[in-house]
PDB file of C-alpha atoms in Angstrom:
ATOM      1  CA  UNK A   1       7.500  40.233 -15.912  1.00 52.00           C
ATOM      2  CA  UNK A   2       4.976  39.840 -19.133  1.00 51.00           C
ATOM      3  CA  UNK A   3       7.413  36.874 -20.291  1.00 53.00           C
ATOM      4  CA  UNK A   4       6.423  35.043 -16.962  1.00 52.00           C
ATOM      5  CA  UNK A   5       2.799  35.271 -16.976  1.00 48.00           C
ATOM      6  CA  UNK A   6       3.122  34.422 -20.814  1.00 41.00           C
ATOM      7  CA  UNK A   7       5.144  31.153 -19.916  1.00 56.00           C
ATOM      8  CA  UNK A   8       2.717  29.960 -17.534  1.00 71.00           C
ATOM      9  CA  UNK A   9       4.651  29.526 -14.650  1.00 76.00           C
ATOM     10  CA  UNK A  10       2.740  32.071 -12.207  1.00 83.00           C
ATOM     11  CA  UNK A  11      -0.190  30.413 -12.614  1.00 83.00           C
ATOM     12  CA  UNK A  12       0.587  26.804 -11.950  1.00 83.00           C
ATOM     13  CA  UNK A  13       2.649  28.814  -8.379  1.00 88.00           C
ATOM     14  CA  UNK A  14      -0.261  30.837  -7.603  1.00 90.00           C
ATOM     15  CA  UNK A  15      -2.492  27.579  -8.045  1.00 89.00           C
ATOM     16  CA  UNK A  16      -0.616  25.466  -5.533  1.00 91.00           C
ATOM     17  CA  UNK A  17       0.289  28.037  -3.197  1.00 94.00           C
ATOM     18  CA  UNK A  18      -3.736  28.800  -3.197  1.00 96.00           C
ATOM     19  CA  UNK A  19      -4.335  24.961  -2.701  1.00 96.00           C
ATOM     20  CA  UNK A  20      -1.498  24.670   0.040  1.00 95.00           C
ATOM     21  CA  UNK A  21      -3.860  26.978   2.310  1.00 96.00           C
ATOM     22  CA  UNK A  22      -7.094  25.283   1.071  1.00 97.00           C
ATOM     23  CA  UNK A  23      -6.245  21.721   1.752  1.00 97.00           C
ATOM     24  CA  UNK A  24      -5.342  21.887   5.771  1.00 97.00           C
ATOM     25  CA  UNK A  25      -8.353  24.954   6.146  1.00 96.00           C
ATOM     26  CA  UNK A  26     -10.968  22.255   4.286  1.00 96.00           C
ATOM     27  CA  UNK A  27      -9.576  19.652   6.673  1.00 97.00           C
ATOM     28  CA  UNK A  28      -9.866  21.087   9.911  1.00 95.00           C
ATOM     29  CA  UNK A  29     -13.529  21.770   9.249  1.00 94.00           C
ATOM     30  CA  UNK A  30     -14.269  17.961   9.892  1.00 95.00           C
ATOM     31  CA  UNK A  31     -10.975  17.164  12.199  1.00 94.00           C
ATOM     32  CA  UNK A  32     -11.104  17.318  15.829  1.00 93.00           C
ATOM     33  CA  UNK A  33      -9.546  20.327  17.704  1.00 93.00           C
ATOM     34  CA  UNK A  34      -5.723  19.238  20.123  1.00 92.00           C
ATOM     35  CA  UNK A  35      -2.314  19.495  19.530  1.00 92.00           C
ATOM     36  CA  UNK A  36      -2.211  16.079  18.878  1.00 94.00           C
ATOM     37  CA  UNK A  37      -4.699  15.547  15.794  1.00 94.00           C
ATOM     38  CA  UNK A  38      -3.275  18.987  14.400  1.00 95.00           C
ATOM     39  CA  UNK A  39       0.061  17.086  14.132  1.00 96.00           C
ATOM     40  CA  UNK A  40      -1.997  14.230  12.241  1.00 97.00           C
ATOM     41  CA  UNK A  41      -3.626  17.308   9.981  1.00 97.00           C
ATOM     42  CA  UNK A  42      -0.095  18.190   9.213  1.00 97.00           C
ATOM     43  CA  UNK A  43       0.861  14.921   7.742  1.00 97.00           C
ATOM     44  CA  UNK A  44      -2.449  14.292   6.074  1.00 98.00           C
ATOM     45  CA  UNK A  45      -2.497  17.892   4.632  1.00 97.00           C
ATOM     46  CA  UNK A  46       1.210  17.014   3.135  1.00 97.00           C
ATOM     47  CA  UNK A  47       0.178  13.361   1.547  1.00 97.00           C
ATOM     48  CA  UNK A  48      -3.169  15.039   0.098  1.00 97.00           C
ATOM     49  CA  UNK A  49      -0.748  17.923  -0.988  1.00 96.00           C
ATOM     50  CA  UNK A  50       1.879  15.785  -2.920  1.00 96.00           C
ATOM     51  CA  UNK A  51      -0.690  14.104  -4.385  1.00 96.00           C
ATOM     52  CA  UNK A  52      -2.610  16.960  -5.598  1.00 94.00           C
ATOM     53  CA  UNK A  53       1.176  17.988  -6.883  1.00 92.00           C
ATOM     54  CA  UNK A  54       1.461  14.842  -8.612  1.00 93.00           C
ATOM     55  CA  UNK A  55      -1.795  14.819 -10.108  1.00 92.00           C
ATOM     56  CA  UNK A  56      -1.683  18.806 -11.558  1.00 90.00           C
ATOM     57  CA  UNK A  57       2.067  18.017 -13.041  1.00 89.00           C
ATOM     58  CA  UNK A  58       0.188  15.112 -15.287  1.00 90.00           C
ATOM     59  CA  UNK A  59      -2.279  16.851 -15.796  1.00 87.00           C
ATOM     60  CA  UNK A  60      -0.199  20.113 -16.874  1.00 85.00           C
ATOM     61  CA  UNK A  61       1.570  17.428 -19.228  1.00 87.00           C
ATOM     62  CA  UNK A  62      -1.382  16.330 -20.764  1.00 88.00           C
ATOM     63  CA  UNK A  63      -2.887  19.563 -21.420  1.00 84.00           C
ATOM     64  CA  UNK A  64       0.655  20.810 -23.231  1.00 83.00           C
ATOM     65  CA  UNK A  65      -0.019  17.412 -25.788  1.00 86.00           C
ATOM     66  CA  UNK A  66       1.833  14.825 -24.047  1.00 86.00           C
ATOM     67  CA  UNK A  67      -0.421  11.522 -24.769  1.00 89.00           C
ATOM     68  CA  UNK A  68      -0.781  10.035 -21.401  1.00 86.00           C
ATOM     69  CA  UNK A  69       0.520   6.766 -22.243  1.00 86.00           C
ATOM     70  CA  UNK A  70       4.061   8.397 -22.894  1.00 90.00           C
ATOM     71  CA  UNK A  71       3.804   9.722 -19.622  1.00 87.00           C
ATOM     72  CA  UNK A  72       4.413   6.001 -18.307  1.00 89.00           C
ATOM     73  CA  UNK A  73       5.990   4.382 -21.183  1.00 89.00           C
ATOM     74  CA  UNK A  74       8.862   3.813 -19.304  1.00 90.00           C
ATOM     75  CA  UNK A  75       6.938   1.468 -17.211  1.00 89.00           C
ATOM     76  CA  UNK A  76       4.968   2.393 -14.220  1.00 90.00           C
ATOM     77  CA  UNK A  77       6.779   2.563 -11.541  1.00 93.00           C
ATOM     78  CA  UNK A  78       9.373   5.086 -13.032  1.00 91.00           C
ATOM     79  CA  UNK A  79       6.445   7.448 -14.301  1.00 90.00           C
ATOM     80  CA  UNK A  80       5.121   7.249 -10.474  1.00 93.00           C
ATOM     81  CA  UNK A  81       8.724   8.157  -9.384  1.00 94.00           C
ATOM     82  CA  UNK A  82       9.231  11.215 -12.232  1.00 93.00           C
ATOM     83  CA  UNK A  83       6.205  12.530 -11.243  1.00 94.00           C
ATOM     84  CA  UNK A  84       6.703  12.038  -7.117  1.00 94.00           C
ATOM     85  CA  UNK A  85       9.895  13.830  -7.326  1.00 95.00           C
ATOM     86  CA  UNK A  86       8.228  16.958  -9.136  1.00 92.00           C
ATOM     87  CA  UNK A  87       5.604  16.726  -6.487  1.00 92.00           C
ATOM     88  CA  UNK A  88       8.172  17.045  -3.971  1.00 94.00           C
ATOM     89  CA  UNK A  89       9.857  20.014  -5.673  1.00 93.00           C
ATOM     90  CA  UNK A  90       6.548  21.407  -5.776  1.00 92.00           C
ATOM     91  CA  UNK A  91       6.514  22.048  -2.081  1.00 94.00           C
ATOM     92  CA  UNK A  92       8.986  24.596  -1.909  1.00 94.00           C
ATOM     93  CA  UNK A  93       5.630  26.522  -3.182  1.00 92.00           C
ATOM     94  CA  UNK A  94       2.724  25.638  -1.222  1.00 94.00           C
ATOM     95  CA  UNK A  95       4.693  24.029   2.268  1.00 96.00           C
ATOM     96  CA  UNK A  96       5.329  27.075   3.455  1.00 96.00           C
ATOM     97  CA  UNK A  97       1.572  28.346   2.608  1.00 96.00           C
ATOM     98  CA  UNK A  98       0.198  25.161   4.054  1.00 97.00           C
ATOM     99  CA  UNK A  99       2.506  25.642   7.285  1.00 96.00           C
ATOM    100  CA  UNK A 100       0.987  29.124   7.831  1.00 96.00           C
ATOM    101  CA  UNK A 101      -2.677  28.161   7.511  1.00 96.00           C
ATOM    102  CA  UNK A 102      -2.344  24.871   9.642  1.00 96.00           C
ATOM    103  CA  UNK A 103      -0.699  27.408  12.181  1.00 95.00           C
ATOM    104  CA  UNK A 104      -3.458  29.737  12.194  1.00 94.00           C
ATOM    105  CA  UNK A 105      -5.721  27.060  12.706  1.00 94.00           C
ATOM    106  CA  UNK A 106      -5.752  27.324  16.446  1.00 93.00           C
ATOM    107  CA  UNK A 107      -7.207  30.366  16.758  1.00 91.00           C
ATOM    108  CA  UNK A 108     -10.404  28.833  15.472  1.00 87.00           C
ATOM    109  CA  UNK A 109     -10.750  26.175  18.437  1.00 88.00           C
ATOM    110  CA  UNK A 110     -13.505  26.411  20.515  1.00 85.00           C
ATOM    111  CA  UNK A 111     -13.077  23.075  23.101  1.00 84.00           C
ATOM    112  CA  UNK A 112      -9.430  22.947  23.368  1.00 76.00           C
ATOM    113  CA  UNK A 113      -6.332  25.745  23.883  1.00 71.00           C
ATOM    114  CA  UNK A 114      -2.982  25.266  22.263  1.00 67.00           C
TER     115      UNK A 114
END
């Protein structure tokens, strides 16, 4: 169990998972209660997620001593592609987080029932 925290990948886990409730609980503070803009939360919670997946995968590369111009060497649109795919695979850690919090999100309505 030492040899995982020492690898560094419970951190990066935690991290998203932690950001996978954050994102749709920050957004529903300025969204408007109903079923139907909770569905729109949904799908703007998952775009702002991948991208936040996107972003912290660069950024882990960086910090480990990649140069960031490797990261795209390969021209542009395959870096943007490398790194979409990892964001994807990223959300087997914080989709099922963020589909928790968006569900619990309800309970906080005040003008509208679900």
């Amino acid at each position: 169990m030492a040899d995982a925290f020492a690898s560094g990948l419970i951190w990066p886990a935690v991290a998203l998972a932690f950001t996978g409730w954050l994102v749709p609980k920050l957004l529903s503070l300025v969204w408007p209660e109903g079923v139907r803009p909770l569905f729109i939360l949904a799908f703007v919670a998952t775009l702002i997620m991948l991208a936040l997946g996107m972003v912290y995968f660069i950024a882990l590369y960086v910090w480990q001593g990649v140069p960031f111009a490797m990261l795209f060497e390969e021209g542009t649109a395959a870096g943007v592609f490398h790194f979409l795919r990892l964001g994807l695979i990223s959300a087997l850690i914080w989709a099922p987080i963020m589909l928790l919090s968006i569900a619990g999100i309800p309970r906080t309505w005040t003008k509208e029932t679900w």
